[in-house]
Short mmCIF file of C-alpha atoms and ligand atoms in Angstrom, two decimals:
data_model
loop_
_atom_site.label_atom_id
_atom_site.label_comp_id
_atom_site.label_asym_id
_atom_site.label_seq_id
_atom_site.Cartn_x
_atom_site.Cartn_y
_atom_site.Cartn_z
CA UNK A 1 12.20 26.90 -4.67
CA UNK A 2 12.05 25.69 -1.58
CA UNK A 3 14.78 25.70 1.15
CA UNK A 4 17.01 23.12 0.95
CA UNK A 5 16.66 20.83 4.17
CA UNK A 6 18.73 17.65 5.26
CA UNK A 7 16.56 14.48 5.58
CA UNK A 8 19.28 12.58 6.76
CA UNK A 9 19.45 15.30 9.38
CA UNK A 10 15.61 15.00 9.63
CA UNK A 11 14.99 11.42 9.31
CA UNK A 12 17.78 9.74 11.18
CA UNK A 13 18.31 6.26 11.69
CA UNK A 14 16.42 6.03 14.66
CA UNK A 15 14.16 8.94 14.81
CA UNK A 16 12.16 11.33 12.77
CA UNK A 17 12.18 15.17 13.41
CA UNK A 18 7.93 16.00 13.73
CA UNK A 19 8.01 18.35 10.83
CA UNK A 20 8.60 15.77 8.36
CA UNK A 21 5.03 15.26 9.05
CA UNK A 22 3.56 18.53 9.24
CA UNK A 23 5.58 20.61 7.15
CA UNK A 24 4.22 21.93 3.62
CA UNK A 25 7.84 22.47 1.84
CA UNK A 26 8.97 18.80 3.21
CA UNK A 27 5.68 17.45 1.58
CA UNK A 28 5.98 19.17 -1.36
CA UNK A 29 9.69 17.43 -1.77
CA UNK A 30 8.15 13.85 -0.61
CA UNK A 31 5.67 14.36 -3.71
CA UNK A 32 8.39 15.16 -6.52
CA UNK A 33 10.75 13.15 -4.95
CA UNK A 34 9.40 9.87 -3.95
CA UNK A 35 5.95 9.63 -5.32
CA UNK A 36 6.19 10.89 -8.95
CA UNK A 37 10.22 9.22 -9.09
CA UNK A 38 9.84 6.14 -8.05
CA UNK A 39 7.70 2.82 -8.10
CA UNK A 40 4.07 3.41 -6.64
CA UNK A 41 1.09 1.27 -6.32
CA UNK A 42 -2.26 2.02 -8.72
CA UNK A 43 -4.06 -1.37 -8.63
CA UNK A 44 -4.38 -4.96 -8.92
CA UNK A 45 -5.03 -7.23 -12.21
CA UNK A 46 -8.51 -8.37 -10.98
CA UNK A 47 -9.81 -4.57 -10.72
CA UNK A 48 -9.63 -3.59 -14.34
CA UNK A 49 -9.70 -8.04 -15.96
CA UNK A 50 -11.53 -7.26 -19.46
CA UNK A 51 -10.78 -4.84 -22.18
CA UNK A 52 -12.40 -1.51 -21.61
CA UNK A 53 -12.33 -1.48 -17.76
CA UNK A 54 -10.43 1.22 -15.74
CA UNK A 55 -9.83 2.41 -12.15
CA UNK A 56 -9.43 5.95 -11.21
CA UNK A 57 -6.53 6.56 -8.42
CA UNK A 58 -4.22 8.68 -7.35
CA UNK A 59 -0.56 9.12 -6.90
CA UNK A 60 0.32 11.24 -4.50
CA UNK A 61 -2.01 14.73 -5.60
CA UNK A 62 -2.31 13.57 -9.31
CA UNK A 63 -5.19 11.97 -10.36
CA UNK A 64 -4.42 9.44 -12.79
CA UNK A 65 -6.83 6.76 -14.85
CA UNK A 66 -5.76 2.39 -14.93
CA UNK A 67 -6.93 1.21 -17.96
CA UNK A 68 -6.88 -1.97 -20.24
CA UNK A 69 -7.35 -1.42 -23.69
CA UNK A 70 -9.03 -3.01 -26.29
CA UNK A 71 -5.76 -5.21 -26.86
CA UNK A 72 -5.74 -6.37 -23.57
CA UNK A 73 -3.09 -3.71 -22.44
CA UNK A 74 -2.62 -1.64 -19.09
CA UNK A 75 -1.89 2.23 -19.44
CA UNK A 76 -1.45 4.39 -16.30
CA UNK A 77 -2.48 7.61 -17.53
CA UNK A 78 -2.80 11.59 -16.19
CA UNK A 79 -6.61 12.23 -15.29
CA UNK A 80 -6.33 15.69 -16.93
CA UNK A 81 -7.76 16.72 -20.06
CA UNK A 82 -5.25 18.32 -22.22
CA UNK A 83 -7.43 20.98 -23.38
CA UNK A 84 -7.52 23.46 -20.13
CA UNK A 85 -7.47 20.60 -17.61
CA UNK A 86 -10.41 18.99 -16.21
CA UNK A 87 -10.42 14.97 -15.04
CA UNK A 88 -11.97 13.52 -17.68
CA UNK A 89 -12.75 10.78 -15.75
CA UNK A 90 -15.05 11.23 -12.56
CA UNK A 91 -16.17 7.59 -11.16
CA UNK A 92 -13.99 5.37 -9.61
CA UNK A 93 -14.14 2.13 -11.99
CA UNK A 94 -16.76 1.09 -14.84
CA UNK A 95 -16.02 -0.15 -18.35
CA UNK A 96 -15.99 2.25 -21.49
CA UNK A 97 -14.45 2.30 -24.68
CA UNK A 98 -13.24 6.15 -24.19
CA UNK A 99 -13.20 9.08 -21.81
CA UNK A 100 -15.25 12.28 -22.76
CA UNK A 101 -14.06 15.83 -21.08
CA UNK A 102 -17.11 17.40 -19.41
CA UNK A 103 -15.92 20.87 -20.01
CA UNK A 104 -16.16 20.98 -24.08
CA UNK A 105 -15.93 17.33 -24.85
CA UNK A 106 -12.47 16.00 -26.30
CA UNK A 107 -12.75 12.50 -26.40
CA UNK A 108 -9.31 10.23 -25.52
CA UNK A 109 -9.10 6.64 -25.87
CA UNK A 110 -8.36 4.00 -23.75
CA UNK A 111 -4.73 4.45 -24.49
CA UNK A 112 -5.20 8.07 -23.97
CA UNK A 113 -4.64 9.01 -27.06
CA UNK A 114 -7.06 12.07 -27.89
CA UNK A 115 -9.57 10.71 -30.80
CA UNK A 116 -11.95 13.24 -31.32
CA UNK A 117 -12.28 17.66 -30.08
CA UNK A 118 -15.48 18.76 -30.10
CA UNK A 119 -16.75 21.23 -32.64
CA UNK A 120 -13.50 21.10 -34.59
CA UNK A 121 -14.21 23.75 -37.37
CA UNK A 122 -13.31 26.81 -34.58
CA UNK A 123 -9.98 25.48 -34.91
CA UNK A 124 -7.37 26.84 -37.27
CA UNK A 125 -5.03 25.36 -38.94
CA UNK A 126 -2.08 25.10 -37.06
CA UNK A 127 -3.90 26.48 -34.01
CA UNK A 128 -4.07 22.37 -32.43
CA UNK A 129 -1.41 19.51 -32.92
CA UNK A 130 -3.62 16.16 -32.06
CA UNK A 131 -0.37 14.19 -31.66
CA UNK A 132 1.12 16.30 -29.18
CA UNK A 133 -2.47 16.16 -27.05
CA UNK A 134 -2.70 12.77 -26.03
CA UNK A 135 -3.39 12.03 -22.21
CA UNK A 136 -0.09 11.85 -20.39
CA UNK A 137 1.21 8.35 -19.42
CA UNK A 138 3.34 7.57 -16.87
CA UNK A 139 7.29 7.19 -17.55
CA UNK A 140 7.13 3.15 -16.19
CA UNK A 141 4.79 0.67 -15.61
CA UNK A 142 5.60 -2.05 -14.17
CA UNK A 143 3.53 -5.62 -12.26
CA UNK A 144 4.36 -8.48 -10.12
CA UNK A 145 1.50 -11.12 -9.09
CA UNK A 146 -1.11 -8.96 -10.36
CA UNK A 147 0.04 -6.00 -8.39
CA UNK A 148 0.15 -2.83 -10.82
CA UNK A 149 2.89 -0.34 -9.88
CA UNK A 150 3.74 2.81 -12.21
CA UNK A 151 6.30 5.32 -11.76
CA UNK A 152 5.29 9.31 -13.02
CA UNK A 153 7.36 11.33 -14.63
CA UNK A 154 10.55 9.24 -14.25
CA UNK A 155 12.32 6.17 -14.96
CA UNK A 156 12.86 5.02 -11.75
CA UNK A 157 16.66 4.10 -10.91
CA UNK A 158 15.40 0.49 -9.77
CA UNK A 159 13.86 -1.86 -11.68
CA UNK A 160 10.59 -3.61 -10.05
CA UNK A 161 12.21 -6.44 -9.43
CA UNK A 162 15.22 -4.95 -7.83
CA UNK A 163 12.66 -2.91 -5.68
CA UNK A 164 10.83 -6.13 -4.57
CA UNK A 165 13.83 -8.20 -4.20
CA UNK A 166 13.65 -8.77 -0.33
CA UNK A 167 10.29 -9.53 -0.32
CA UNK A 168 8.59 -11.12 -2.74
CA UNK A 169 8.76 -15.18 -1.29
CA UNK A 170 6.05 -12.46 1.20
CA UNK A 171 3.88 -12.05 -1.85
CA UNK A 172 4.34 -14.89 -3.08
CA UNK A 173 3.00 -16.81 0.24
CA UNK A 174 -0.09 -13.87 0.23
CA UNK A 175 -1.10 -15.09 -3.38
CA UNK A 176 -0.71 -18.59 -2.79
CA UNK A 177 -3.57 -19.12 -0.21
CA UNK A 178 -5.20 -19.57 -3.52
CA UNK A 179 -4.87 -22.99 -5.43
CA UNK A 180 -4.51 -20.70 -8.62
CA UNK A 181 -1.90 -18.36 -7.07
CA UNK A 182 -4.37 -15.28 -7.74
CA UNK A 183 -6.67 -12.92 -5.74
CA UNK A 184 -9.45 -11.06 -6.46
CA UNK A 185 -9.06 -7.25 -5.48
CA UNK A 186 -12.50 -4.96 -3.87
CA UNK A 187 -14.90 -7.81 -4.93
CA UNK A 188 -16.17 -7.95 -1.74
CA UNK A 189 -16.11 -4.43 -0.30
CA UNK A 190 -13.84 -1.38 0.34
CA UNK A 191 -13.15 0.24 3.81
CA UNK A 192 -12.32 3.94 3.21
CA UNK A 193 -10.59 6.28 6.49
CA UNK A 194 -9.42 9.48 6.81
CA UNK A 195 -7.28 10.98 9.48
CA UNK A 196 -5.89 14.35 10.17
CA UNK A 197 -2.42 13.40 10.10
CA UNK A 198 0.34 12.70 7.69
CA UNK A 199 0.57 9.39 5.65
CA UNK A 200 3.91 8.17 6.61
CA UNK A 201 1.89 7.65 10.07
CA UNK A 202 0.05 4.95 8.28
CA UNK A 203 3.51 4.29 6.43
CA UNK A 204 4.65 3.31 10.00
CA UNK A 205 1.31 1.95 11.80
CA UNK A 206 0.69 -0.70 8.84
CA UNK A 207 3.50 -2.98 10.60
CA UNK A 208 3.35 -1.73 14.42
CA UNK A 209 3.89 -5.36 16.44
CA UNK A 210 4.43 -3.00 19.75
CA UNK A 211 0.44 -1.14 19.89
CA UNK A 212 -1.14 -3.58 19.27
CA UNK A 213 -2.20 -4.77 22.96
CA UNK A 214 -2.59 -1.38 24.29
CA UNK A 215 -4.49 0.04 21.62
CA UNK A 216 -6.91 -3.15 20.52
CA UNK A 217 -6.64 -4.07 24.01
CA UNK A 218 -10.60 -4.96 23.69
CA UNK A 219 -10.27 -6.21 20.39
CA UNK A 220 -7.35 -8.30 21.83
CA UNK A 221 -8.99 -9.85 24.93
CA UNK A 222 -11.96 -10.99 22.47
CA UNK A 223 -9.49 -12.65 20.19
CA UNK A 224 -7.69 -14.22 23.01
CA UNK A 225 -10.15 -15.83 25.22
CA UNK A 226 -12.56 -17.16 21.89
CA UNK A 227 -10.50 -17.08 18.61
CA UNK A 228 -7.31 -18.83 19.79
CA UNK A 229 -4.96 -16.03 19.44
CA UNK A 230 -1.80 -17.00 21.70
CA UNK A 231 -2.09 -14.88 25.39
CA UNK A 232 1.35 -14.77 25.31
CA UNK A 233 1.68 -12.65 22.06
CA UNK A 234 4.77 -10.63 23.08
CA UNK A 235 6.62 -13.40 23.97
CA UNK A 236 6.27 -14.94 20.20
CA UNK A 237 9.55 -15.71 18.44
CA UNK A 238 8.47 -13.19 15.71
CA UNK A 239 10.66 -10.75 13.50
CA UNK A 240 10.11 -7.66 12.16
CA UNK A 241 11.80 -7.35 8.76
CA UNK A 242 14.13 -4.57 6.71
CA UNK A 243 12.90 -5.99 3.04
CA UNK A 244 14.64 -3.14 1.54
CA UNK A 245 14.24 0.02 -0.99
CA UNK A 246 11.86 0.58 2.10
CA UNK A 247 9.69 -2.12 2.18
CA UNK A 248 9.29 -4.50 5.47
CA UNK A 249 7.57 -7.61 6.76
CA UNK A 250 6.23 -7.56 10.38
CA UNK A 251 5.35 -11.55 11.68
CA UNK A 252 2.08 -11.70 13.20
CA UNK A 253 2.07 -15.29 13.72
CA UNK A 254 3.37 -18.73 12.11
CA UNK A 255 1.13 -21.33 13.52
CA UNK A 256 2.15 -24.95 14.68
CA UNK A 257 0.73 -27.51 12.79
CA UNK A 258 -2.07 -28.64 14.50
CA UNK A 259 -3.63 -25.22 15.26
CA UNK A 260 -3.33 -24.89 10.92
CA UNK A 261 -5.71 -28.10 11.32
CA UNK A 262 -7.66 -26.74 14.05
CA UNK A 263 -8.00 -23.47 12.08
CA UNK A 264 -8.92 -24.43 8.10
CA UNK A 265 -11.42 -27.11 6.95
CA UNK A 266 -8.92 -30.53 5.92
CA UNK A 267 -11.24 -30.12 2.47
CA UNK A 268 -8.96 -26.51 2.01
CA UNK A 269 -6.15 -27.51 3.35
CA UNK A 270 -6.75 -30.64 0.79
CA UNK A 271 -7.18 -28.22 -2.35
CA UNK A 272 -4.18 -26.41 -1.26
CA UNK A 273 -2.07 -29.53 -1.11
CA UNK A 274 -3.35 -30.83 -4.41
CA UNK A 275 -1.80 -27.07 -5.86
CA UNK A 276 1.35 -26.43 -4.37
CA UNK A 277 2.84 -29.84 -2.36
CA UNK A 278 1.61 -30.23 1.42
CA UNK A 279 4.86 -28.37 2.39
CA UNK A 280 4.56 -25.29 0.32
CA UNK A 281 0.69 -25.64 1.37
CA UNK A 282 1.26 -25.93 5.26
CA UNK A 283 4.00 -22.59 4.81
CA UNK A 284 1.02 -20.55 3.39
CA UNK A 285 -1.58 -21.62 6.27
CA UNK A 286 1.06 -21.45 9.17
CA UNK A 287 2.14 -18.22 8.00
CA UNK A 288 0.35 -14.61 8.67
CA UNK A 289 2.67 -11.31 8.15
CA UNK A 290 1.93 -7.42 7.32
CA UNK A 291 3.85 -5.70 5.02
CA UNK A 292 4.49 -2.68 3.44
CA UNK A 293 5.55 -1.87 -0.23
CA UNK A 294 7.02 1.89 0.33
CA UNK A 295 5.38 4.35 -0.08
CA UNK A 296 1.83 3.95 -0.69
CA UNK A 297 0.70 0.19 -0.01
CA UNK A 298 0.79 -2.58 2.51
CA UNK A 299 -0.89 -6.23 2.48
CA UNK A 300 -2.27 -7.62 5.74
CA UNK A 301 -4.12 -10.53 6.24
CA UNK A 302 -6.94 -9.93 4.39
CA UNK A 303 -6.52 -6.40 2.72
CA UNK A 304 -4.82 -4.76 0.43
CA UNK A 305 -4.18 -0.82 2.12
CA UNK A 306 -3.69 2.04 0.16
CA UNK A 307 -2.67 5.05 0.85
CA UNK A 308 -2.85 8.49 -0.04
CA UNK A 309 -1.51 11.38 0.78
CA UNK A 310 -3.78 14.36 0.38
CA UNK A 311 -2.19 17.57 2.23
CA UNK A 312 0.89 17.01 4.74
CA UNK A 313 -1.61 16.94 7.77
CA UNK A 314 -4.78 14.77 5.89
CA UNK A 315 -4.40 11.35 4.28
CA UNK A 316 -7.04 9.01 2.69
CA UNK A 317 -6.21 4.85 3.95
CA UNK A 318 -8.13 2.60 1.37
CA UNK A 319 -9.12 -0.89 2.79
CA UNK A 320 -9.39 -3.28 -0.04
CA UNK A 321 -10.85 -6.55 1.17
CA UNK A 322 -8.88 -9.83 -1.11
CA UNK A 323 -11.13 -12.65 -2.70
CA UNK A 324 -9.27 -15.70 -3.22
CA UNK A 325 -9.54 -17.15 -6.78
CA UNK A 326 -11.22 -20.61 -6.69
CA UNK A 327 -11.60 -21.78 -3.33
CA UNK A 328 -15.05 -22.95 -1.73
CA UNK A 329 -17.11 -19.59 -1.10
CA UNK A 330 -17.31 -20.83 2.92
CA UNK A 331 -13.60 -19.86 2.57
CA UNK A 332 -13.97 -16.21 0.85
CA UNK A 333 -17.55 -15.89 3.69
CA UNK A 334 -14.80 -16.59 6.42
CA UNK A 335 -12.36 -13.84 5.25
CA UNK A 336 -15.03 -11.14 5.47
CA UNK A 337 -16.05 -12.15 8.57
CA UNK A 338 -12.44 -11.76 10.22
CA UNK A 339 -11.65 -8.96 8.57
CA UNK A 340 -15.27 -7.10 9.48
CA UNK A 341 -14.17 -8.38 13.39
CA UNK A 342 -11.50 -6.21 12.90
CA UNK A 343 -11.07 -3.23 10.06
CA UNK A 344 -14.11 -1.08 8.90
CA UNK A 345 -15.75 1.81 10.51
CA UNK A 346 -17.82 -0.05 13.20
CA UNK A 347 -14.89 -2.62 13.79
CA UNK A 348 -13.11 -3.44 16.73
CA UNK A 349 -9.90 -2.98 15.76
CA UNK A 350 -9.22 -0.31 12.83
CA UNK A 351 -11.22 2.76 14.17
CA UNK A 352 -8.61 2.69 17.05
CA UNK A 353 -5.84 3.26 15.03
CA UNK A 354 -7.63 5.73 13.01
CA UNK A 355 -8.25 7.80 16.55
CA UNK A 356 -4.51 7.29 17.23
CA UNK A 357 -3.37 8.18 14.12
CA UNK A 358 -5.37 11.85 14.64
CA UNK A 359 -3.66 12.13 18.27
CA UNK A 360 -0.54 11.82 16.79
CA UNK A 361 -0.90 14.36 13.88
CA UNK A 362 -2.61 16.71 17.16
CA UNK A 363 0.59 15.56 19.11
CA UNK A 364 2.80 16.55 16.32
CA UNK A 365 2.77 20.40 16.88
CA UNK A 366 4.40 20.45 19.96
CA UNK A 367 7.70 21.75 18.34
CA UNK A 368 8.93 21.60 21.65
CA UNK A 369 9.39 18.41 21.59
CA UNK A 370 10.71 17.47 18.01
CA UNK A 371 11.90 14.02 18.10
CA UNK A 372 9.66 10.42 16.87
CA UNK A 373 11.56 7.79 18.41
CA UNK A 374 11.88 4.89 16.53
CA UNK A 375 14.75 3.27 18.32
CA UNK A 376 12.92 0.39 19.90
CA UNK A 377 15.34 -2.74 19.30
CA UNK A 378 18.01 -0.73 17.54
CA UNK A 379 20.77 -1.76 19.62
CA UNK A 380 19.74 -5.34 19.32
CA UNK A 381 19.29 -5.66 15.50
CA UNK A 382 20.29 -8.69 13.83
CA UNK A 383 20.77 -9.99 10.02
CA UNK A 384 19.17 -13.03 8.52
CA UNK A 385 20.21 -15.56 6.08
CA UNK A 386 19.21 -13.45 3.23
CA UNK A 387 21.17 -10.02 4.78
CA UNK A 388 18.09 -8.57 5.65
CA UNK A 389 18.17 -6.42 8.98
CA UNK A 390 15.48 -8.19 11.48
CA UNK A 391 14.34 -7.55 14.92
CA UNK A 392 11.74 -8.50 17.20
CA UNK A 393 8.13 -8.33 16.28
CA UNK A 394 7.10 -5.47 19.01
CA UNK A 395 10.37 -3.68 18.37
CA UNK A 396 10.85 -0.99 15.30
CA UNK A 397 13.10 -2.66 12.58
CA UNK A 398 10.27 -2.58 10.44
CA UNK A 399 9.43 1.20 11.32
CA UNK A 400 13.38 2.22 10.72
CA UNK A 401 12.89 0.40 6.94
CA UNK A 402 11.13 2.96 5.34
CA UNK A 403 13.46 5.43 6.12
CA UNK A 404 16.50 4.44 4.76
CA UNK A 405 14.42 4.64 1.23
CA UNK A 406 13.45 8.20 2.07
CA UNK A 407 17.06 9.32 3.30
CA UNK A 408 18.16 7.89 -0.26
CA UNK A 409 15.09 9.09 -2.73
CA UNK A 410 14.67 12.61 -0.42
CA UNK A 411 18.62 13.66 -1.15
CA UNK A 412 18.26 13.32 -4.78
CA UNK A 413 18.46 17.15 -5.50
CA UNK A 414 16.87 18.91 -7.76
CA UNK A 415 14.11 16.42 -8.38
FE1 LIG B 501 -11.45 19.28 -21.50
FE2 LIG B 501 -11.94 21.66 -22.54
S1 LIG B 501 -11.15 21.19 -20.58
S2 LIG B 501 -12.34 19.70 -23.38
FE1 LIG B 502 -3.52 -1.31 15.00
#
């Protein structure tokens, strides 16, 4: 049993104490506490769309199987064979009709129950009950637009809709950009990162309005002088947004009208209109945001980010490039082609975070000085129309969000 620590202590209102990310007890808690209690990403509709297709994730250290049955149903289930343990599941999607241990060869379904053990006549009677050997499934799950959540080993004590409340007109506008509402997930390409640091730095760096300069300062004076991004970026009326249960929206930009024209072909912004009104239609193009959906995912522009934690110091980021559902393909070409300017490995934007992200988890040691401010803006925080706490787009509102979550999942004892 660990020793019993005080995150509201640690994770104040506007600061962090440094070992919340390096310390093996605190992770330990974060796992049991907020990853296997509460509402976490696995996957997107579009990744697992006909019977017999799966996805192999993980939340937080467990390794756990999507699938869609025969029936056309979703099960989130334990990657663990219930024999002596193995994954029984080693590639990261395909299509199959069951899922064969490699160790001695029990066979579960789709729905994890376990169909068939290998070599059954060394068994006694009484020595296996099949019923009581099925694949474990998690406690809840749970979608919204296509967006697969699952909670565990626990009902969580807020429904999904409660837990998306504050921000799902956000996913709403993300999913619209389609005529048909709908995306497609890693059709056209995954970015995968590591870093030696601890994930709620990604937590934090998925809506940072205040870097962004400094570090992509290259990446920035490209994007100013020939793709039209406004020079005078800090001066933007933009808010970063408290969306609640720990999720937040950080503005990037709402374009004026006629840079929307300048921007999209008047054929897309035509197919748009003809699907959701030329208001609704201009909202979606004006609009760009990043969010996060605590603890393990964030959407930006043209990703869907996962992330997982794999030790307190070492976390995996996922880059999952969107596809919008029937558009022209210049328009899906176009999306790869921003987001390759940007995210990837040999990018001009997301390797510098990556190299950030490892000085701070370096950084991080120095006990000596123990405090993360996040108290940019703090003093100045306002509420908006819907009671949301907002502040400007290079200040921290969004960065304090995901805290007050953790203070509230992190003192349930016992868990
Ligand atoms: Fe899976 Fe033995 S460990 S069949
Ligand atoms: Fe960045």
């Amino acid at each position: 049993m660990n020793q019993p620590r005080d995150y509201a202590d640690l994770a104040r209102v506007d600061r962090t104490h440094v070992s919340l990310y390096t310390d093996p007890d605190v992770f330990h808690d974060e796992l049991e506490r907020i990853f296997y209690r509460s509402w976490v990403y696995v996957a997107h509709d579009s990744e697992i769309p006909n019977p017999g297709d799966y996805k192999t994730t993980f939340i937080g250290l467990v390794p756990v199987i999507v699938s869609r049955d025969l029936a056309g149903e979703i099960h989130v289930l334990v990657n663990r064979c219930m024999h002596r343990g193995a994954t029984v599941c080693a590639t990261e999607k395909g299509n199959a009709r069951s899922f064969t241990c490699p160790y001695h060869g029990w066979e579960f379904g789709l729905d994890g129950s376990l169909a068939a053990v290998a070599m059954p006549r060394g068994y006694n009677a009484g020595e296996i009950d099949k019923d009581k050997l099925n694949l474990v499934a998690a406690a809840r799950v749970g979608s919204y637009r296509g967006i697969i959540f699952a909670s565990l080993l626990a009902e969580p004590d807020i429904s999904l809709d409660q837990k998306l409340g504050g921000v799902k007109e956000y996913i709403d506008l993300y999913m619209d950009f389609s005529p048909v509402g709908e995306i497609l997930v890693g059709r056209s390409g995954v970015n995968k990162h590591l870093y030696e640091g601890n994930w709620k730095i990604q937590v934090e760096g998925s809506v940072e309005g205040y870097h962004a300069p400094v570090t992509h300062a290259t990446a920035f004076d490209v994007m100013i002088r020939k793709m039209g991004f406004p020079a005078n970026y800090q001066d933007l009326p933009l808010h970063g947004i408290d969306g609640g249960y720990g999720n937040n929206v950080l503005e990037v930009y709402r374009l004026p009208d006629e840079a929307v024209f300048k921007r999209w072909p008047a054929e897309f912004i035509d197919l748009l209109t003809q699907a959701h009104g030329r208001e609704r239609a201009m909202e979606v193009l004006r609009t760009r945001f990043n969010m996060v959906l605590f603890p393990n995912f964030a959407i930006l522009e043209y990703q869907f980010r996962v992330i997982r934690p794999i030790s307190p110091e070492r976390t995996e980021v996922r880059l999952y490039h969107t596809t919008l559902k029937d558009v022209p393909a210049a328009i899906n070409t176009r999306r790869v082609r921003e987001h390759e300017f940007f995210y990837g490995a040999a990018a001009f934007g997301g390797p510098d975070d990556y190299a950030v992200f490892d000085r701070l988890g370096a950084g991080y040691h120095a006990r000596m000085a123990p405090w993360v401010y996040l108290n940019r803006g703090y003093l100045s925080e306002g509420t908006d129309d819907h009671g949301r706490r907002i502040g400007g787009h290079t200040q921290e509102t969004q960065q304090r969000a995901p805290y007050y979550e953790y203070r509230r999942l992190m003192a349930r004892a016992g868990a």
